[in-house]
Short mmCIF file of C-alpha atoms in Angstrom, two decimals:
data_model
loop_
_atom_site.label_atom_id
_atom_site.label_comp_id
_atom_site.label_asym_id
_atom_site.label_seq_id
_atom_site.Cartn_x
_atom_site.Cartn_y
_atom_site.Cartn_z
CA MET A 1 -10.64 21.56 -3.33
CA ASN A 2 -12.82 18.44 -3.61
CA SER A 3 -12.11 15.14 -1.86
CA ASP A 4 -10.65 13.49 -5.00
CA GLU A 5 -8.11 16.27 -5.52
CA LYS A 6 -7.26 16.18 -1.82
CA PHE A 7 -6.66 12.43 -1.92
CA SER A 8 -4.37 12.75 -4.98
CA ILE A 9 -2.27 15.30 -3.09
CA ASN A 10 -2.18 13.10 0.00
CA LEU A 11 -1.42 9.82 -1.78
CA PRO A 12 2.23 9.83 -0.52
CA PHE A 13 0.86 10.31 3.00
CA PHE A 14 -1.39 7.26 2.73
CA VAL A 15 1.59 5.21 1.50
CA ALA A 16 3.63 6.48 4.46
CA LEU A 17 0.75 5.59 6.79
CA SER A 18 0.80 2.05 5.40
CA MET A 19 4.53 1.72 6.13
CA PHE A 20 4.10 3.23 9.60
CA LEU A 21 1.34 0.74 10.45
CA SER A 22 3.53 -2.09 9.17
CA ALA A 23 6.16 -1.02 11.73
CA VAL A 24 3.49 -0.74 14.45
CA GLU A 25 2.41 -4.32 13.76
CA LEU A 26 5.90 -5.57 14.58
CA SER A 27 5.37 -4.43 18.18
CA ILE A 28 2.14 -6.43 18.56
CA PRO A 29 2.63 -9.87 20.18
CA LYS A 30 1.49 -12.78 18.00
CA PRO A 31 0.45 -16.27 19.16
CA LEU A 32 2.03 -17.73 16.02
CA PRO A 33 4.84 -16.14 13.97
CA PHE A 34 3.13 -16.67 10.61
CA ILE A 35 -0.10 -14.92 11.69
CA LYS A 36 -0.18 -11.32 10.46
CA ILE A 37 -2.95 -8.79 10.95
CA GLY A 38 -1.86 -6.86 7.87
CA LEU A 39 -2.22 -3.36 9.33
CA ALA A 40 -0.36 -1.99 6.31
CA ASN A 41 -3.56 -2.64 4.31
CA LEU A 42 -5.68 -0.38 6.54
CA PRO A 43 -5.32 2.68 4.25
CA VAL A 44 -6.53 0.56 1.33
CA ILE A 45 -9.62 -0.63 3.23
CA ILE A 46 -10.66 2.72 4.71
CA CYS A 47 -10.54 4.30 1.25
CA LEU A 48 -13.22 1.92 -0.07
CA GLY A 49 -16.25 3.96 -1.13
CA LYS A 50 -14.41 7.20 -0.33
CA VAL A 51 -12.27 7.72 -3.43
CA LYS A 52 -12.52 7.09 -7.16
CA PHE A 53 -11.47 3.74 -8.58
CA LEU A 54 -8.35 5.16 -10.25
CA ASP A 55 -7.17 6.74 -6.98
CA TYR A 56 -7.87 3.48 -5.20
CA VAL A 57 -5.72 1.58 -7.69
CA LYS A 58 -2.97 4.19 -7.21
CA ILE A 59 -2.74 3.58 -3.47
CA VAL A 60 -2.70 -0.22 -3.94
CA LEU A 61 0.15 0.00 -6.47
CA ALA A 62 2.06 2.80 -4.73
CA LYS A 63 2.02 0.90 -1.42
CA ILE A 64 3.59 -2.18 -3.00
CA ILE A 65 6.09 -0.41 -5.28
CA CYS A 66 7.37 2.03 -2.62
CA GLY A 67 7.67 -0.79 -0.10
CA ALA A 68 9.63 -2.85 -2.62
CA ILE A 69 11.99 0.04 -3.43
CA ILE A 70 12.66 0.75 0.25
CA GLY A 71 12.99 -2.95 1.06
CA GLY A 72 15.18 -3.64 -1.97
CA THR A 73 12.86 -6.33 -3.37
CA LEU A 74 11.61 -4.57 -6.52
CA PHE A 75 13.12 -7.13 -8.91
CA SER A 76 12.50 -10.23 -6.81
CA TYR A 77 9.83 -12.89 -6.47
CA VAL A 78 8.70 -11.16 -3.26
CA PHE A 79 7.60 -8.16 -5.31
CA ILE A 80 5.93 -10.34 -7.95
CA PHE A 81 3.96 -12.24 -5.31
CA SER A 82 3.01 -9.07 -3.40
CA LEU A 83 2.01 -7.17 -6.54
CA LEU A 84 -0.24 -9.88 -7.96
CA ALA A 85 -1.79 -10.72 -4.58
CA SER A 86 -2.42 -7.05 -3.73
CA ILE A 87 -3.98 -6.29 -7.11
CA SER A 88 -6.33 -9.29 -6.93
CA SER A 89 -7.21 -8.56 -3.30
CA GLY A 90 -7.78 -4.86 -3.97
CA LEU A 91 -9.99 -5.45 -7.01
CA VAL A 92 -12.09 -8.09 -5.26
CA MET A 93 -12.62 -5.84 -2.22
CA TRP A 94 -13.56 -2.88 -4.44
CA VAL A 95 -16.16 -4.96 -6.33
CA PHE A 96 -17.51 -6.66 -3.19
CA TYR A 97 -17.82 -3.39 -1.26
CA GLY A 98 -19.18 -1.50 -4.26
CA ILE A 99 -22.00 -3.96 -4.97
CA ASN A 100 -23.65 -3.26 -1.65
CA SER A 101 -21.68 -0.78 0.41
CA LYS A 102 -24.55 -0.19 2.85
CA ARG A 103 -24.65 -3.84 3.87
CA SER A 104 -21.00 -4.83 3.38
CA SER A 105 -19.04 -4.73 6.62
CA LEU A 106 -15.32 -4.10 6.59
CA ILE A 107 -14.87 -7.49 8.28
CA GLY A 108 -16.53 -9.31 5.40
CA THR A 109 -14.73 -7.15 2.86
CA SER A 110 -11.37 -7.82 4.49
CA LEU A 111 -12.10 -11.54 4.62
CA ILE A 112 -12.97 -11.64 0.91
CA GLY A 113 -9.80 -9.67 0.14
CA ALA A 114 -7.70 -12.07 2.20
CA LEU A 115 -9.20 -15.04 0.36
CA ALA A 116 -8.35 -13.47 -3.03
CA ASN A 117 -4.87 -12.62 -1.77
CA ASN A 118 -4.15 -16.14 -0.58
CA LEU A 119 -5.59 -17.87 -3.64
CA THR A 120 -3.29 -15.69 -5.76
CA LEU A 121 -0.33 -16.63 -3.56
CA ILE A 122 -1.19 -20.31 -3.96
CA LEU A 123 -1.34 -19.98 -7.75
CA CYS A 124 1.98 -18.08 -7.81
CA SER A 125 3.55 -20.70 -5.56
CA LYS A 126 2.31 -23.45 -7.84
CA TYR A 127 3.67 -22.00 -11.09
CA ILE A 128 6.81 -20.30 -9.74
CA MET A 129 7.99 -22.29 -6.72
CA PHE A 130 6.46 -25.60 -5.68
CA GLY A 131 4.47 -26.94 -8.60
CA ASN A 132 1.72 -29.40 -7.65
CA ASN A 133 3.31 -29.85 -4.23
CA VAL A 134 1.77 -26.52 -3.21
CA LYS A 135 -1.21 -28.61 -2.05
CA TYR A 136 0.75 -29.38 1.13
CA LEU A 137 1.06 -25.66 1.93
CA SER A 138 -2.37 -24.53 0.77
CA PRO A 139 -4.26 -25.35 4.02
CA LEU A 140 -1.76 -23.36 6.11
CA ILE A 141 -1.89 -20.39 3.71
CA LEU A 142 -5.70 -20.37 3.65
CA ILE A 143 -6.09 -20.75 7.43
CA SER A 144 -3.57 -18.00 8.21
CA GLY A 145 -5.23 -15.77 5.59
CA PHE A 146 -8.67 -16.42 7.09
CA ILE A 147 -7.46 -15.41 10.55
CA SER A 148 -5.59 -12.36 9.23
CA GLY A 149 -8.60 -11.25 7.19
CA ILE A 150 -10.90 -11.35 10.20
CA LEU A 151 -8.39 -9.57 12.46
CA LEU A 152 -7.76 -6.80 9.90
CA GLY A 153 -11.51 -6.43 9.33
CA ILE A 154 -12.18 -6.06 13.06
CA PHE A 155 -9.34 -3.55 13.40
CA SER A 156 -10.66 -1.58 10.40
CA GLU A 157 -14.20 -1.46 11.80
CA LEU A 158 -12.91 -0.27 15.18
CA PHE A 159 -10.67 2.32 13.53
CA VAL A 160 -13.48 3.76 11.39
CA ASN A 161 -15.81 3.95 14.41
CA LYS A 162 -13.28 5.36 16.89
CA SER A 163 -10.98 7.51 14.75
CA LYS A 164 -11.61 11.25 14.86
CA TRP A 165 -9.09 11.78 12.06
CA TYR A 166 -10.93 9.41 9.70
CA ASN A 167 -14.27 11.15 10.11
CA GLN A 168 -12.83 14.66 9.93
CA TYR A 169 -10.59 13.90 6.95
CA PHE A 170 -13.27 12.36 4.73
CA LEU A 171 -15.80 15.02 5.75
CA ASN A 172 -13.28 17.57 4.44
CA LYS A 173 -12.82 19.25 7.82
CA LEU A 174 -9.02 19.03 7.74
CA GLU A 175 -6.43 20.82 5.64
CA SER A 176 -5.62 19.16 2.32
CA PHE A 177 -2.11 18.07 3.27
CA PRO A 178 -0.13 17.33 6.44
CA GLN A 179 1.43 20.31 8.13
CA ASN A 180 5.14 20.89 8.73
CA VAL A 181 6.24 19.02 5.61
CA ASN A 182 8.50 20.37 2.89
CA LEU A 183 6.46 19.55 -0.20
CA SER A 184 9.19 20.73 -2.56
CA THR A 185 11.50 17.86 -1.66
CA ASN A 186 12.77 15.59 -4.42
CA GLY A 187 13.95 12.78 -2.21
CA GLY A 188 17.29 14.33 -1.34
CA LYS A 189 19.68 13.96 -4.24
CA SER A 190 19.67 15.25 -7.77
CA ILE A 191 19.24 12.92 -10.70
CA LYS A 192 22.62 11.93 -11.99
CA ILE A 193 23.26 8.62 -13.69
CA ASN A 194 26.95 8.06 -14.33
CA PHE A 195 28.74 5.39 -16.34
CA LYS A 196 29.36 3.24 -13.26
CA SER A 197 25.63 3.19 -12.46
CA ILE A 198 24.68 2.29 -16.04
CA LEU A 199 27.27 -0.51 -16.08
CA TRP A 200 25.98 -1.90 -12.78
CA ILE A 201 22.37 -1.84 -13.99
CA LEU A 202 23.49 -3.69 -17.14
CA ILE A 203 25.38 -6.34 -15.14
CA CYS A 204 22.43 -6.92 -12.81
CA SER A 205 19.99 -7.11 -15.74
CA ILE A 206 22.11 -9.66 -17.62
CA SER A 207 22.60 -11.69 -14.43
CA LEU A 208 18.85 -11.68 -13.84
CA LEU A 209 18.12 -12.88 -17.37
CA VAL A 210 20.73 -15.64 -17.15
CA LEU A 211 19.40 -16.71 -13.77
CA VAL A 212 15.80 -16.97 -14.98
CA PHE A 213 16.25 -18.38 -18.49
CA TYR A 214 19.55 -20.31 -18.52
CA LYS A 215 18.56 -23.61 -16.95
CA ASN A 216 21.89 -24.73 -15.53
CA TYR A 217 21.87 -25.18 -11.79
CA ILE A 218 25.66 -24.76 -11.45
CA VAL A 219 25.51 -21.34 -13.14
CA SER A 220 22.51 -20.46 -10.95
CA ILE A 221 24.41 -21.38 -7.78
CA ALA A 222 27.39 -19.32 -8.94
CA ILE A 223 25.22 -16.23 -9.52
CA VAL A 224 23.58 -16.57 -6.10
CA LEU A 225 26.95 -16.89 -4.33
CA ILE A 226 28.45 -13.94 -6.23
CA PHE A 227 25.54 -11.61 -5.38
CA LEU A 228 25.42 -12.88 -1.80
CA LEU A 229 29.08 -11.92 -1.44
CA LEU A 230 28.44 -8.56 -3.13
CA ASN A 231 25.61 -7.75 -0.74
CA ILE A 232 27.80 -8.65 2.23
CA LEU A 233 30.62 -6.44 0.91
CA LEU A 234 28.16 -3.59 0.28
CA LYS A 235 26.85 -4.07 3.84
CA ASN A 236 23.26 -4.61 2.69
CA LYS A 237 21.03 -6.31 5.24
CA ILE A 238 20.56 -9.92 4.22
CA ASN A 239 18.49 -12.41 6.19
CA LEU A 240 20.67 -15.46 5.56
CA ALA A 241 18.49 -17.71 7.70
CA SER A 242 15.47 -16.82 5.58
CA LEU A 243 17.34 -17.68 2.37
CA ILE A 244 18.41 -21.04 3.81
CA ILE A 245 14.87 -21.85 4.97
CA VAL A 246 13.44 -20.97 1.54
CA THR A 247 16.06 -23.16 -0.16
CA VAL A 248 15.42 -26.13 2.14
CA PHE A 249 11.64 -25.90 1.75
CA ILE A 250 11.75 -25.60 -2.05
CA CYS A 251 14.13 -28.56 -2.33
CA LEU A 252 12.03 -30.57 0.09
CA PHE A 253 8.80 -29.94 -1.78
CA SER A 254 10.51 -30.68 -5.07
CA CYS A 255 11.65 -34.06 -3.74
CA LEU A 256 8.07 -34.93 -2.83
CA ASN A 257 7.54 -35.47 -6.54
CA PRO A 258 10.52 -37.77 -7.27
CA TYR A 259 11.87 -38.47 -10.74
CA GLY A 260 15.27 -39.56 -11.96
CA LYS A 261 17.83 -41.69 -10.16
CA VAL A 262 17.40 -42.29 -6.42
CA ILE A 263 20.33 -40.80 -4.51
CA PHE A 264 19.21 -41.65 -0.98
CA SER A 265 16.08 -42.04 1.12
CA PHE A 266 15.12 -39.67 3.91
CA TRP A 267 12.36 -41.12 6.11
CA LYS A 268 9.82 -42.17 3.47
CA ILE A 269 10.99 -39.63 0.92
CA LYS A 270 13.08 -40.88 -1.97
CA VAL A 271 15.50 -38.13 -2.96
CA THR A 272 16.15 -38.33 -6.69
CA ASP A 273 18.81 -36.45 -8.62
CA LEU A 274 16.56 -34.65 -11.11
CA ALA A 275 14.00 -33.62 -8.48
CA LEU A 276 16.76 -32.30 -6.23
CA ILE A 277 18.39 -30.37 -9.10
CA THR A 278 15.00 -28.86 -9.96
CA GLY A 279 14.58 -27.77 -6.34
CA ILE A 280 18.07 -26.27 -6.23
CA ARG A 281 17.45 -24.47 -9.51
CA ARG A 282 14.11 -23.01 -8.33
CA SER A 283 15.54 -21.88 -5.00
CA CYS A 284 18.51 -20.27 -6.76
CA VAL A 285 16.20 -18.32 -9.04
CA LEU A 286 14.12 -17.00 -6.14
CA CYS A 287 17.03 -16.24 -3.80
CA GLY A 288 19.11 -14.84 -6.67
CA MET A 289 16.33 -12.45 -7.75
CA LEU A 290 16.14 -11.12 -4.20
CA LEU A 291 19.93 -10.67 -3.90
CA ILE A 292 20.22 -8.99 -7.31
CA SER A 293 17.34 -6.69 -6.44
CA LYS A 294 18.90 -5.66 -3.14
CA SER A 295 22.31 -5.04 -4.67
CA LEU A 296 20.77 -3.00 -7.49
CA LEU A 297 18.53 -0.81 -5.34
CA LYS A 298 20.60 -0.37 -2.19
CA ASN A 299 24.25 -0.37 -3.17
CA ASN A 300 26.38 2.76 -3.20
CA MET A 301 26.68 2.75 -6.97
CA LEU A 302 23.11 3.98 -7.29
CA THR A 303 23.04 6.57 -4.55
CA ASN A 304 23.25 9.32 -7.17
CA VAL A 305 19.98 8.23 -8.74
CA SER A 306 16.97 9.97 -7.22
CA TYR A 307 13.78 7.96 -6.71
CA GLY A 308 11.82 11.18 -7.33
CA LYS A 309 9.61 13.60 -5.49
CA PHE A 310 6.93 11.05 -4.64
CA LEU A 311 9.21 8.77 -2.62
CA GLY A 312 10.81 11.81 -1.01
CA LYS A 313 7.39 12.91 0.23
CA VAL A 314 6.68 9.38 1.49
CA PHE A 315 9.85 9.49 3.60
CA ASN A 316 9.01 12.94 4.95
CA TYR A 317 5.48 11.91 5.88
CA LEU A 318 6.76 8.71 7.49
CA SER A 319 9.18 10.77 9.57
CA LEU A 320 6.30 13.07 10.52
CA LEU A 321 4.17 10.13 11.68
CA GLN A 322 7.04 8.69 13.70
CA ASN A 323 7.78 11.99 15.41
CA LYS A 324 4.22 13.03 16.20
CA GLY A 325 2.56 11.81 19.38
CA GLN A 326 3.99 9.35 21.85
CA THR A 327 5.00 5.72 21.74
CA PRO A 328 1.93 3.51 21.01
CA LYS A 329 0.03 2.65 24.21
CA LYS A 330 -2.35 -0.18 24.95
CA ASP A 331 -5.04 1.25 22.64
CA ILE A 332 -3.25 1.19 19.29
CA ILE A 333 -6.17 2.78 17.44
CA LEU A 334 -6.28 5.85 19.69
CA SER A 335 -2.51 6.13 19.60
CA VAL A 336 -2.43 6.06 15.78
CA ASP A 337 -5.38 8.47 15.65
CA GLU A 338 -3.54 10.96 17.87
CA ARG A 339 -0.57 10.90 15.51
CA LEU A 340 -2.80 11.43 12.47
CA LEU A 341 -4.63 14.36 14.09
CA ALA A 342 -1.28 15.88 15.06
CA CYS A 343 -0.14 15.72 11.42
CA PHE A 344 -3.19 17.57 10.09
CA LYS A 345 -4.86 20.73 11.32
CA GLU A 346 -8.51 21.70 11.24
CA LYS A 347 -9.74 24.21 8.66
CA ASN A 348 -10.44 27.70 9.94
#
C-alpha cells in the first residue's frame, strides 16, 4: 500500500487528531484569551508536501465539516467563516510551500496561512456582520493572527523534528491504520428518517430562510427567542454570554455609522433608530443561524439519523487518542507523540 492510499484510509484519524489537539490547547495557559495557537491545524500543516493535493483538500474540508457537525454549528455563520477562512488558508499554504518546499519553513508557511485566514475573516466580517466598521476590529484580528501563526509554526517545526511517529508514519514504517479500532462502525445507529425528523428539518429550513431573507427585525427577534427556548428545552449547550456579547458588539459597530433619527447619545456616539435596527437585525441573523443549527443537529428528533461511517470512525479514533498514554505533561509534543505511537504499531 502506497502512502496516498494509506492517507486516504487514515483521513478520519487525522480529523480526530485535529479535534484531540483542539482539546489539548484548552489546557494551555494563554496570556490573552483571544490568542490561540491553533493546534487543530497541525495535521493540515504536517501533511504539506507529504500527500496529494486532493487528499490535502479532503483533510481541510473534513476537519471543518466534522467539527461543525459535532459542535452543532453546521448551518451557522461560524461554519461559513471557518470554512472560507480554512479553504483560503489551506490553499495559500499549499501554494507557498509547494513553490519552494526546500526553503520554506513551517513557521513562514504557518504565518502566510494565518494572514490568508485573517484577511478572509475580515472580508466575511465586512460583508456579513460589521460593514465598513470592520476597520476598527481589523488591527486586533491581524495582530492576533500574526502571533498565532508564529506560535503554530514554531510548534509544527518542533513537532516535525521531535516526533518519532511523524517520521515513522511518513516513511511508511507503521501499519496503515490505528490498531484496536472497529473499522466496521457506522457511527452507532442505523439510518432511519421518520416523519417527525423530516418535519423538523423542514421547519428549521423555513425558519432559516425567513431569518436571512425577510428583513423585519421583529420577526428576526421572534425566531431567535423561539429557537433559544427550544435549545434550552432540548438541553443543548448554549453559551448565552457569547450570544449577548456578539449582539452588543454588532449593535455597537452598527451605531458607529449613524443614519436615521437620533434616539440618544452614548459618550460621543449618536445612536440612531435605523442604525440600531440594522445592528439588531444582523445580530439576530447570526445568533439565529447558530441556534437553528444547534437545534437541528443536536436535538433528539434527529438521533435516528446516522452521520455515517466516516464520523463514526472519527469518534472511535478520538476515543483511542484520549485513552492512549497519560495526561499531557510539561512537554506537550512528546506527550502527543507517545499517544500517536501507542495508536499505531510498527510493521513486522
